[in-house]
Tab-separated table of N, CA and C in Angstrom:
chain	number	residue	atom	x	y	z
A	1	MET	N	-16.315	7.175	12.491
A	1	MET	CA	-16.401	8.582	12.813
A	1	MET	C	-16.993	9.330	11.628
A	2	LYS	N	-17.858	10.221	11.896
A	2	LYS	CA	-18.468	11.039	10.856
A	2	LYS	C	-17.558	12.234	10.576
A	3	ILE	N	-17.338	12.492	9.291
A	3	ILE	CA	-16.527	13.650	8.916
A	3	ILE	C	-17.373	14.599	8.082
A	4	ASN	N	-16.986	15.869	8.096
A	4	ASN	CA	-17.749	16.850	7.331
A	4	ASN	C	-17.218	16.962	5.896
A	5	LYS	N	-17.886	17.768	5.098
A	5	LYS	CA	-17.560	17.930	3.681
A	5	LYS	C	-16.129	18.441	3.482
A	6	GLU	N	-15.708	19.397	4.286
A	6	GLU	CA	-14.364	19.962	4.154
A	6	GLU	C	-13.290	18.930	4.496
A	7	GLU	N	-13.542	18.145	5.551
A	7	GLU	CA	-12.581	17.106	5.920
A	7	GLU	C	-12.451	16.060	4.821
A	8	ARG	N	-13.569	15.705	4.211
A	8	ARG	CA	-13.543	14.755	3.093
A	8	ARG	C	-12.728	15.338	1.931
A	9	GLU	N	-12.936	16.626	1.652
A	9	GLU	CA	-12.165	17.284	0.584
A	9	GLU	C	-10.669	17.260	0.896
A	10	ILE	N	-10.327	17.532	2.144
A	10	ILE	CA	-8.918	17.515	2.558
A	10	ILE	C	-8.319	16.128	2.329
A	11	LEU	N	-9.044	15.098	2.736
A	11	LEU	CA	-8.557	13.732	2.543
A	11	LEU	C	-8.343	13.425	1.066
A	12	GLU	N	-9.281	13.817	0.230
A	12	GLU	CA	-9.157	13.559	-1.209
A	12	GLU	C	-7.979	14.319	-1.811
A	13	ILE	N	-7.766	15.542	-1.357
A	13	ILE	CA	-6.641	16.350	-1.853
A	13	ILE	C	-5.319	15.720	-1.419
A	14	LEU	N	-5.204	15.363	-0.144
A	14	LEU	CA	-3.959	14.777	0.363
A	14	LEU	C	-3.679	13.407	-0.240
A	15	GLU	N	-4.738	12.678	-0.579
A	15	GLU	CA	-4.557	11.373	-1.205
A	15	GLU	C	-3.883	11.513	-2.570
A	16	LYS	N	-4.169	12.616	-3.253
A	16	LYS	CA	-3.560	12.870	-4.568
A	16	LYS	C	-2.170	13.474	-4.448
A	17	ASP	N	-1.954	14.334	-3.437
A	17	ASP	CA	-0.652	14.981	-3.269
A	17	ASP	C	-0.453	15.368	-1.810
A	18	ALA	N	0.273	14.522	-1.085
A	18	ALA	CA	0.484	14.745	0.344
A	18	ALA	C	1.495	15.849	0.634
A	19	ARG	N	2.122	16.411	-0.411
A	19	ARG	CA	3.111	17.472	-0.195
A	19	ARG	C	2.491	18.856	-0.097
A	20	LEU	N	1.207	18.983	-0.366
A	20	LEU	CA	0.554	20.290	-0.306
A	20	LEU	C	0.530	20.810	1.126
A	21	THR	N	0.706	22.108	1.261
A	21	THR	CA	0.683	22.728	2.584
A	21	THR	C	-0.757	23.007	3.016
A	22	ALA	N	-0.936	23.253	4.305
A	22	ALA	CA	-2.262	23.604	4.824
A	22	ALA	C	-2.752	24.887	4.170
A	23	SER	N	-1.833	25.795	3.874
A	23	SER	CA	-2.185	27.046	3.199
A	23	SER	C	-2.746	26.771	1.803
A	24	ASP	N	-2.053	25.897	1.046
A	24	ASP	CA	-2.518	25.552	-0.307
A	24	ASP	C	-3.882	24.870	-0.262
A	25	ILE	N	-4.033	23.943	0.671
A	25	ILE	CA	-5.307	23.222	0.795
A	25	ILE	C	-6.416	24.188	1.191
A	26	GLY	N	-6.106	25.116	2.095
A	26	GLY	CA	-7.088	26.120	2.507
A	26	GLY	C	-7.592	26.939	1.332
A	27	LYS	N	-6.683	27.330	0.454
A	27	LYS	CA	-7.076	28.088	-0.749
A	27	LYS	C	-7.958	27.238	-1.655
A	28	MET	N	-7.653	25.948	-1.740
A	28	MET	CA	-8.415	25.057	-2.627
A	28	MET	C	-9.842	24.834	-2.142
A	29	ILE	N	-10.032	24.808	-0.819
A	29	ILE	CA	-11.380	24.527	-0.292
A	29	ILE	C	-12.056	25.756	0.296
A	30	GLY	N	-11.372	26.898	0.249
A	30	GLY	CA	-11.969	28.142	0.735
A	30	GLY	C	-12.007	28.258	2.246
A	31	GLU	N	-10.994	27.739	2.929
A	31	GLU	CA	-10.922	27.822	4.392
A	31	GLU	C	-9.565	28.378	4.799
A	32	SER	N	-9.451	28.801	6.055
A	32	SER	CA	-8.195	29.365	6.541
A	32	SER	C	-7.168	28.254	6.778
A	33	GLU	N	-5.899	28.645	6.743
A	33	GLU	CA	-4.809	27.708	6.993
A	33	GLU	C	-4.938	27.087	8.383
A	34	GLN	N	-5.306	27.917	9.383
A	34	GLN	CA	-5.428	27.427	10.755
A	34	GLN	C	-6.539	26.379	10.880
A	35	LEU	N	-7.673	26.612	10.213
A	35	LEU	CA	-8.774	25.652	10.266
A	35	LEU	C	-8.369	24.352	9.588
A	36	VAL	N	-7.679	24.453	8.460
A	36	VAL	CA	-7.212	23.254	7.756
A	36	VAL	C	-6.244	22.468	8.646
A	37	GLN	N	-5.319	23.162	9.294
A	37	GLN	CA	-4.373	22.492	10.201
A	37	GLN	C	-5.118	21.774	11.325
A	38	ALA	N	-6.127	22.412	11.878
A	38	ALA	CA	-6.915	21.810	12.960
A	38	ALA	C	-7.666	20.569	12.461
A	39	MET	N	-8.229	20.645	11.262
A	39	MET	CA	-8.958	19.497	10.714
A	39	MET	C	-7.999	18.338	10.428
A	40	ILE	N	-6.814	18.650	9.878
A	40	ILE	CA	-5.822	17.606	9.606
A	40	ILE	C	-5.379	16.952	10.912
A	41	LYS	N	-5.166	17.754	11.934
A	41	LYS	CA	-4.749	17.218	13.235
A	41	LYS	C	-5.810	16.272	13.783
A	42	ARG	N	-7.073	16.654	13.672
A	42	ARG	CA	-8.177	15.813	14.150
A	42	ARG	C	-8.225	14.495	13.362
A	43	LEU	N	-8.056	14.576	12.035
A	43	LEU	CA	-8.072	13.377	11.196
A	43	LEU	C	-6.902	12.449	11.533
A	44	GLU	N	-5.759	13.031	11.883
A	44	GLU	CA	-4.598	12.234	12.287
A	44	GLU	C	-4.844	11.581	13.650
A	45	GLU	N	-5.387	12.332	14.588
A	45	GLU	CA	-5.659	11.804	15.925
A	45	GLU	C	-6.678	10.670	15.898
A	46	GLU	N	-7.632	10.752	15.000
A	46	GLU	CA	-8.663	9.721	14.868
A	46	GLU	C	-8.195	8.548	14.007
A	47	ARG	N	-6.958	8.612	13.492
A	47	ARG	CA	-6.355	7.579	12.653
A	47	ARG	C	-7.122	7.340	11.351
A	48	ILE	N	-7.814	8.393	10.888
A	48	ILE	CA	-8.408	8.352	9.555
A	48	ILE	C	-7.305	8.686	8.557
A	49	LEU	N	-6.541	9.695	8.862
A	49	LEU	CA	-5.351	10.055	8.097
A	49	LEU	C	-4.197	9.336	8.802
A	50	VAL	N	-3.757	8.231	8.210
A	50	VAL	CA	-2.858	7.317	8.896
A	50	VAL	C	-1.388	7.619	8.627
A	51	HIS	N	-1.042	7.936	7.376
A	51	HIS	CA	0.367	8.081	7.028
A	51	HIS	C	0.494	8.834	5.707
A	52	TYR	N	1.573	9.558	5.564
A	52	TYR	CA	1.881	10.251	4.319
A	52	TYR	C	2.955	9.436	3.613
A	53	THR	N	2.756	9.131	2.335
A	53	THR	CA	3.704	8.268	1.643
A	53	THR	C	4.266	8.908	0.379
A	54	THR	N	5.349	8.321	-0.081
A	54	THR	CA	5.959	8.686	-1.345
A	54	THR	C	5.972	7.437	-2.210
A	55	LEU	N	5.646	7.567	-3.461
A	55	LEU	CA	5.631	6.442	-4.386
A	55	LEU	C	6.879	6.519	-5.253
A	56	ILE	N	7.720	5.486	-5.189
A	56	ILE	CA	8.995	5.469	-5.900
A	56	ILE	C	9.014	4.300	-6.874
A	57	ASP	N	9.497	4.536	-8.078
A	57	ASP	CA	9.686	3.463	-9.049
A	57	ASP	C	11.104	2.929	-8.880
A	58	TRP	N	11.272	1.947	-7.996
A	58	TRP	CA	12.584	1.398	-7.682
A	58	TRP	C	13.207	0.670	-8.868
A	59	SER	N	12.402	0.292	-9.849
A	59	SER	CA	12.963	-0.418	-11.007
A	59	SER	C	13.893	0.472	-11.819
A	60	LYS	N	13.803	1.778	-11.627
A	60	LYS	CA	14.662	2.715	-12.364
A	60	LYS	C	15.948	3.046	-11.612
A	61	VAL	N	16.114	2.486	-10.430
A	61	VAL	CA	17.301	2.742	-9.622
A	61	VAL	C	18.280	1.584	-9.820
A	62	GLU	N	19.468	1.911	-10.326
A	62	GLU	CA	20.472	0.871	-10.552
A	62	GLU	C	20.861	0.209	-9.248
A	63	ASP	N	21.189	-1.065	-9.326
A	63	ASP	CA	21.663	-1.864	-8.195
A	63	ASP	C	20.632	-1.995	-7.072
A	64	ASP	N	19.356	-1.818	-7.382
A	64	ASP	CA	18.316	-2.053	-6.390
A	64	ASP	C	17.621	-3.352	-6.761
A	65	GLU	N	17.845	-4.365	-5.985
A	65	GLU	CA	17.347	-5.700	-6.311
A	65	GLU	C	16.209	-6.107	-5.382
A	66	ARG	N	15.133	-5.372	-5.380
A	66	ARG	CA	13.985	-5.717	-4.535
A	66	ARG	C	13.108	-6.735	-5.241
A	67	VAL	N	12.525	-7.600	-4.444
A	67	VAL	CA	11.568	-8.573	-4.941
A	67	VAL	C	10.297	-8.402	-4.121
A	68	THR	N	9.171	-8.309	-4.812
A	68	THR	CA	7.886	-8.184	-4.133
A	68	THR	C	7.046	-9.403	-4.472
A	69	ALA	N	6.416	-9.975	-3.461
A	69	ALA	CA	5.541	-11.125	-3.663
A	69	ALA	C	4.198	-10.854	-3.003
A	70	MET	N	3.155	-11.303	-3.674
A	70	MET	CA	1.823	-11.272	-3.099
A	70	MET	C	1.475	-12.712	-2.754
A	71	ILE	N	1.140	-12.929	-1.496
A	71	ILE	CA	0.907	-14.279	-1.018
A	71	ILE	C	-0.545	-14.415	-0.567
A	72	ASP	N	-1.242	-15.374	-1.179
A	72	ASP	CA	-2.601	-15.696	-0.755
A	72	ASP	C	-2.474	-16.700	0.380
A	73	VAL	N	-3.157	-16.435	1.493
A	73	VAL	CA	-3.018	-17.281	2.676
A	73	VAL	C	-4.391	-17.788	3.103
A	74	LYS	N	-4.517	-19.090	3.217
A	74	LYS	CA	-5.730	-19.723	3.744
A	74	LYS	C	-5.494	-19.942	5.233
A	75	VAL	N	-6.437	-19.484	6.061
A	75	VAL	CA	-6.254	-19.479	7.508
A	75	VAL	C	-7.448	-20.147	8.189
A	76	THR	N	-7.173	-20.814	9.276
A	76	THR	CA	-8.249	-21.303	10.138
A	76	THR	C	-8.512	-20.216	11.170
A	77	PRO	N	-9.689	-19.582	11.132
A	77	PRO	CA	-9.956	-18.493	12.083
A	77	PRO	C	-10.058	-19.021	13.514
A	78	LYS	N	-9.634	-18.191	14.465
A	78	LYS	CA	-9.706	-18.570	15.884
A	78	LYS	C	-11.057	-18.155	16.460
A	79	ARG	N	-11.565	-19.000	17.319
A	79	ARG	CA	-12.848	-18.718	17.971
A	79	ARG	C	-12.753	-17.423	18.769
A	80	GLY	N	-13.705	-16.546	18.556
A	80	GLY	CA	-13.781	-15.301	19.321
A	80	GLY	C	-13.007	-14.131	18.714
A	81	VAL	N	-11.972	-14.412	17.920
A	81	VAL	CA	-11.188	-13.308	17.340
A	81	VAL	C	-11.141	-13.364	15.810
A	82	GLY	N	-11.666	-14.460	15.230
A	82	GLY	CA	-11.697	-14.575	13.779
A	82	GLY	C	-10.304	-14.557	13.180
A	83	PHE	N	-10.107	-13.704	12.183
A	83	PHE	CA	-8.837	-13.617	11.470
A	83	PHE	C	-7.901	-12.565	12.060
A	84	HIS	N	-8.443	-11.726	12.936
A	84	HIS	CA	-7.687	-10.567	13.424
A	84	HIS	C	-6.361	-10.949	14.082
A	85	GLU	N	-6.377	-11.912	14.972
A	85	GLU	CA	-5.162	-12.279	15.701
A	85	GLU	C	-4.080	-12.819	14.755
A	86	THR	N	-4.483	-13.637	13.794
A	86	THR	CA	-3.528	-14.186	12.825
A	86	THR	C	-2.983	-13.078	11.935
A	87	ALA	N	-3.855	-12.193	11.471
A	87	ALA	CA	-3.404	-11.067	10.641
A	87	ALA	C	-2.397	-10.218	11.407
A	88	GLU	N	-2.657	-9.989	12.681
A	88	GLU	CA	-1.741	-9.193	13.504
A	88	GLU	C	-0.387	-9.884	13.644
A	89	ARG	N	-0.375	-11.178	13.853
A	89	ARG	CA	0.897	-11.916	13.938
A	89	ARG	C	1.679	-11.777	12.631
A	90	ILE	N	0.962	-11.864	11.519
A	90	ILE	CA	1.623	-11.789	10.208
A	90	ILE	C	2.148	-10.388	9.945
A	91	TYR	N	1.360	-9.335	10.208
A	91	TYR	CA	1.843	-7.992	9.864
A	91	TYR	C	2.984	-7.513	10.745
A	92	ARG	N	3.268	-8.195	11.812
A	92	ARG	CA	4.397	-7.824	12.672
A	92	ARG	C	5.753	-8.280	12.115
A	93	PHE	N	5.760	-9.187	11.149
A	93	PHE	CA	7.029	-9.593	10.521
A	93	PHE	C	7.575	-8.427	9.718
A	94	LYS	N	8.873	-8.171	9.814
A	94	LYS	CA	9.499	-7.031	9.130
A	94	LYS	C	9.403	-7.148	7.607
A	95	GLU	N	9.321	-8.345	7.075
A	95	GLU	CA	9.251	-8.539	5.619
A	95	GLU	C	7.893	-8.140	5.031
A	96	VAL	N	6.872	-8.069	5.874
A	96	VAL	CA	5.495	-7.842	5.416
A	96	VAL	C	5.220	-6.349	5.272
A	97	SER	N	4.764	-5.944	4.074
A	97	SER	CA	4.431	-4.535	3.861
A	97	SER	C	2.925	-4.282	3.925
A	98	SER	N	2.101	-5.315	3.677
A	98	SER	CA	0.656	-5.127	3.822
A	98	SER	C	-0.045	-6.464	4.042
A	99	VAL	N	-1.200	-6.397	4.713
A	99	VAL	CA	-2.045	-7.567	4.946
A	99	VAL	C	-3.490	-7.124	4.791
A	100	TYR	N	-4.250	-7.873	4.002
A	100	TYR	CA	-5.665	-7.562	3.776
A	100	TYR	C	-6.507	-8.807	4.013
A	101	LEU	N	-7.669	-8.637	4.645
A	101	LEU	CA	-8.663	-9.704	4.734
A	101	LEU	C	-9.426	-9.693	3.414
A	102	MET	N	-9.548	-10.860	2.791
A	102	MET	CA	-10.127	-10.940	1.453
A	102	MET	C	-11.350	-11.853	1.431
A	103	SER	N	-12.170	-11.674	0.418
A	103	SER	CA	-13.229	-12.640	0.152
A	103	SER	C	-12.697	-13.582	-0.926
A	104	GLY	N	-13.316	-14.745	-1.061
A	104	GLY	CA	-12.884	-15.671	-2.103
A	104	GLY	C	-12.218	-16.906	-1.532
A	105	ALA	N	-11.368	-17.531	-2.342
A	105	ALA	CA	-10.754	-18.807	-1.979
A	105	ALA	C	-9.738	-18.680	-0.846
A	106	TYR	N	-9.108	-17.531	-0.711
A	106	TYR	CA	-8.114	-17.321	0.342
A	106	TYR	C	-8.611	-16.254	1.299
A	107	ASP	N	-8.110	-16.288	2.516
A	107	ASP	CA	-8.584	-15.390	3.558
A	107	ASP	C	-7.782	-14.104	3.661
A	108	LEU	N	-6.458	-14.212	3.554
A	108	LEU	CA	-5.591	-13.049	3.696
A	108	LEU	C	-4.738	-12.885	2.444
A	109	SER	N	-4.500	-11.636	2.083
A	109	SER	CA	-3.552	-11.313	1.022
A	109	SER	C	-2.398	-10.582	1.700
A	110	VAL	N	-1.207	-11.143	1.580
A	110	VAL	CA	-0.030	-10.617	2.263
A	110	VAL	C	0.987	-10.180	1.209
A	111	THR	N	1.462	-8.941	1.314
A	111	THR	CA	2.510	-8.459	0.418
A	111	THR	C	3.820	-8.457	1.189
A	112	VAL	N	4.836	-9.075	0.576
A	112	VAL	CA	6.133	-9.249	1.212
A	112	VAL	C	7.212	-8.678	0.304
A	113	GLU	N	8.207	-8.020	0.904
A	113	GLU	CA	9.348	-7.524	0.142
A	113	GLU	C	10.615	-8.156	0.673
A	114	GLY	N	11.515	-8.508	-0.260
A	114	GLY	CA	12.784	-9.098	0.123
A	114	GLY	C	13.862	-8.705	-0.866
A	115	LYS	N	15.092	-9.116	-0.576
A	115	LYS	CA	16.222	-8.806	-1.455
A	115	LYS	C	16.344	-9.804	-2.598
A	116	SER	N	15.711	-10.975	-2.449
A	116	SER	CA	15.782	-12.003	-3.489
A	116	SER	C	14.550	-12.903	-3.384
A	117	MET	N	14.332	-13.689	-4.437
A	117	MET	CA	13.235	-14.654	-4.411
A	117	MET	C	13.485	-15.685	-3.311
A	118	ASN	N	14.753	-16.018	-3.118
A	118	ASN	CA	15.133	-16.965	-2.083
A	118	ASN	C	14.762	-16.452	-0.697
A	119	GLU	N	14.992	-15.169	-0.455
A	119	GLU	CA	14.653	-14.575	0.840
A	119	GLU	C	13.152	-14.634	1.086
A	120	VAL	N	12.362	-14.346	0.061
A	120	VAL	CA	10.902	-14.422	0.191
A	120	VAL	C	10.484	-15.870	0.422
A	121	ALA	N	11.094	-16.802	-0.302
A	121	ALA	CA	10.768	-18.222	-0.140
A	121	ALA	C	11.076	-18.686	1.283
A	122	ARG	N	12.202	-18.244	1.837
A	122	ARG	CA	12.546	-18.594	3.222
A	122	ARG	C	11.523	-18.027	4.205
A	123	PHE	N	11.072	-16.788	3.943
A	123	PHE	CA	10.051	-16.188	4.801
A	123	PHE	C	8.790	-17.056	4.803
A	124	VAL	N	8.352	-17.469	3.615
A	124	VAL	CA	7.131	-18.274	3.513
A	124	VAL	C	7.318	-19.613	4.213
A	125	SER	N	8.427	-20.285	3.959
A	125	SER	CA	8.613	-21.637	4.505
A	125	SER	C	8.980	-21.653	5.985
A	126	GLU	N	9.726	-20.650	6.450
A	126	GLU	CA	10.205	-20.675	7.831
A	126	GLU	C	9.363	-19.860	8.809
A	127	LYS	N	8.656	-18.849	8.322
A	127	LYS	CA	7.885	-17.991	9.229
A	127	LYS	C	6.377	-18.098	8.995
A	128	LEU	N	5.951	-17.854	7.770
A	128	LEU	CA	4.518	-17.774	7.490
A	128	LEU	C	3.831	-19.134	7.587
A	129	SER	N	4.336	-20.118	6.879
A	129	SER	CA	3.662	-21.418	6.841
A	129	SER	C	3.785	-22.196	8.152
A	130	THR	N	4.666	-21.766	9.036
A	130	THR	CA	4.806	-22.466	10.318
A	130	THR	C	3.780	-22.018	11.360
A	131	LEU	N	3.041	-20.956	11.072
A	131	LEU	CA	1.995	-20.520	12.003
A	131	LEU	C	0.888	-21.572	12.031
A	132	ASP	N	0.425	-21.929	13.215
A	132	ASP	CA	-0.582	-22.987	13.374
A	132	ASP	C	-1.853	-22.715	12.579
A	133	GLU	N	-2.264	-21.454	12.493
A	133	GLU	CA	-3.530	-21.105	11.836
A	133	GLU	C	-3.435	-21.135	10.312
A	134	VAL	N	-2.224	-21.115	9.755
A	134	VAL	CA	-2.047	-21.076	8.299
A	134	VAL	C	-2.226	-22.481	7.733
A	135	VAL	N	-3.217	-22.611	6.854
A	135	VAL	CA	-3.535	-23.892	6.228
A	135	VAL	C	-2.732	-24.066	4.942
A	136	SER	N	-2.686	-23.000	4.106
A	136	SER	CA	-1.953	-23.081	2.845
A	136	SER	C	-1.607	-21.683	2.358
A	137	THR	N	-0.636	-21.625	1.445
A	137	THR	CA	-0.234	-20.355	0.841
A	137	THR	C	-0.025	-20.547	-0.655
A	138	THR	N	-0.221	-19.476	-1.392
A	138	THR	CA	0.121	-19.428	-2.813
A	138	THR	C	0.874	-18.127	-3.024
A	139	THR	N	2.100	-18.231	-3.546
A	139	THR	CA	2.958	-17.061	-3.695
A	139	THR	C	3.018	-16.627	-5.151
A	140	HIS	N	2.816	-15.336	-5.375
A	140	HIS	CA	2.900	-14.737	-6.712
A	140	HIS	C	3.996	-13.679	-6.669
A	141	PHE	N	5.017	-13.825	-7.505
A	141	PHE	CA	6.090	-12.832	-7.540
A	141	PHE	C	5.733	-11.735	-8.532
A	142	GLN	N	5.926	-10.512	-8.129
A	142	GLN	CA	5.641	-9.349	-8.975
A	142	GLN	C	6.780	-9.203	-9.980
A	143	LEU	N	6.432	-9.186	-11.264
A	143	LEU	CA	7.438	-9.077	-12.321
A	143	LEU	C	7.629	-7.640	-12.785
A	144	LYS	N	6.546	-6.893	-12.883
A	144	LYS	CA	6.627	-5.509	-13.335
A	144	LYS	C	5.444	-4.756	-12.754
A	145	LYS	N	5.677	-3.522	-12.354
A	145	LYS	CA	4.621	-2.682	-11.802
A	145	LYS	C	4.205	-1.671	-12.866
A	146	TYR	N	2.944	-1.726	-13.278
A	146	TYR	CA	2.421	-0.799	-14.274
A	146	TYR	C	1.711	0.388	-13.629
A	147	LYS	N	0.960	0.102	-12.571
A	147	LYS	CA	0.180	1.140	-11.911
A	147	LYS	C	0.067	0.787	-10.441
A	148	HIS	N	0.223	1.788	-9.572
A	148	HIS	CA	0.123	1.568	-8.129
A	148	HIS	C	-0.498	2.800	-7.492
A	149	ASP	N	-1.461	2.584	-6.622
A	149	ASP	CA	-2.158	3.681	-5.953
A	149	ASP	C	-2.651	4.743	-6.936
A	150	GLY	N	-3.138	4.295	-8.081
A	150	GLY	CA	-3.701	5.214	-9.066
A	150	GLY	C	-2.684	5.912	-9.943
A	151	LYS	N	-1.411	5.619	-9.745
A	151	LYS	CA	-0.360	6.279	-10.519
A	151	LYS	C	0.235	5.310	-11.530
A	152	ILE	N	0.289	5.740	-12.786
A	152	ILE	CA	0.871	4.940	-13.860
A	152	ILE	C	2.383	5.125	-13.825
A	153	PHE	N	3.118	4.015	-13.887
A	153	PHE	CA	4.569	4.081	-13.783
A	153	PHE	C	5.245	4.445	-15.102
A	154	GLU	N	4.734	3.963	-16.207
A	154	GLU	CA	5.328	4.306	-17.497
A	154	GLU	C	4.237	4.834	-18.407
A	155	GLU	N	4.365	6.082	-18.760
A	155	GLU	CA	3.408	6.658	-19.697
A	155	GLU	C	3.659	6.068	-21.072
A	156	LYS	N	2.606	5.902	-21.828
A	156	LYS	CA	2.724	5.339	-23.169
A	156	LYS	C	3.574	6.257	-24.034
A	157	GLN	N	4.558	5.664	-24.692
A	157	GLN	CA	5.435	6.423	-25.572
A	157	GLN	C	4.711	6.694	-26.892
A	158	ILE	N	4.780	7.923	-27.365
A	158	ILE	CA	4.179	8.280	-28.649
A	158	ILE	C	5.200	7.995	-29.740
A	159	ASP	N	4.768	7.256	-30.742
A	159	ASP	CA	5.658	6.901	-31.857
A	159	ASP	C	5.637	8.048	-32.858
A	160	ASN	N	6.734	8.784	-32.947
A	160	ASN	CA	6.810	9.948	-33.838
A	160	ASN	C	7.450	9.611	-35.184
A	161	ARG	N	7.639	8.321	-35.468
A	161	ARG	CA	8.254	7.963	-36.746
A	161	ARG	C	7.277	8.210	-37.881
A	162	ILE	N	7.808	8.522	-39.036
A	162	ILE	CA	6.991	8.741	-40.224
A	162	ILE	C	6.665	7.389	-40.840
A	163	VAL	N	5.397	7.201	-41.167
A	163	VAL	CA	4.969	5.950	-41.768
A	163	VAL	C	5.449	5.927	-43.206
A	164	VAL	N	6.157	4.874	-43.568
A	164	VAL	CA	6.633	4.696	-44.934
A	164	VAL	C	5.934	3.497	-45.519
A	165	SER	N	5.302	3.706	-46.654
A	165	SER	CA	4.624	2.583	-47.293
A	165	SER	C	5.057	2.515	-48.760
A	166	PRO	N	5.102	1.315	-49.331
A	166	PRO	CA	5.571	1.154	-50.714
A	166	PRO	C	4.623	1.745	-51.728
C-alpha cells in the first residue's frame, strides 16, 4: 500500500513513542487531530500499524525468572507454500514471541520465552523439532539484553572519581 508523507511521519513518530496522542502528533506534523486520527485508523485497518508495545527491562524486576532463546531453524520448504505454512505452525505455539524468515545457513529465526532453560529445551525437543519440515535447530540463550528496538537498556555510567596518581 502506498502511504503519503504525513502517514510516514506518523509511523515514525509512533515508532519512537506510541504514547503520544493524536493531538500531539497533529501539532508535530502540522495537521488537525481529526485528520491524524483518521490516518492512524487507516494505517491500523491496513495492518501497517500492527500493534502498540511497551518495552520493559524485566531483569530489574525481582523474582522474574524469564529465559529468552533465539533458535535458528533449518526447514524443508513445502511445495507451493514455501516456508509460510511451517512459519505459521511455529508462531502459533504460545512460547513463541517472534518468527522471521532469514537468509543464510538457517531458514527461520524463532524467539522463544520460557520460565526456565529446561522449559525452552522441552519446547525445542517436544514441539519444534518434532515438526516434519524441521531439519535441524540451533538454540542460543540470551544472557543479557543491551539494546532492543533501538533502546539502550543501561546507559554508560560516568566515573566521577578523582584520578589519583603517585
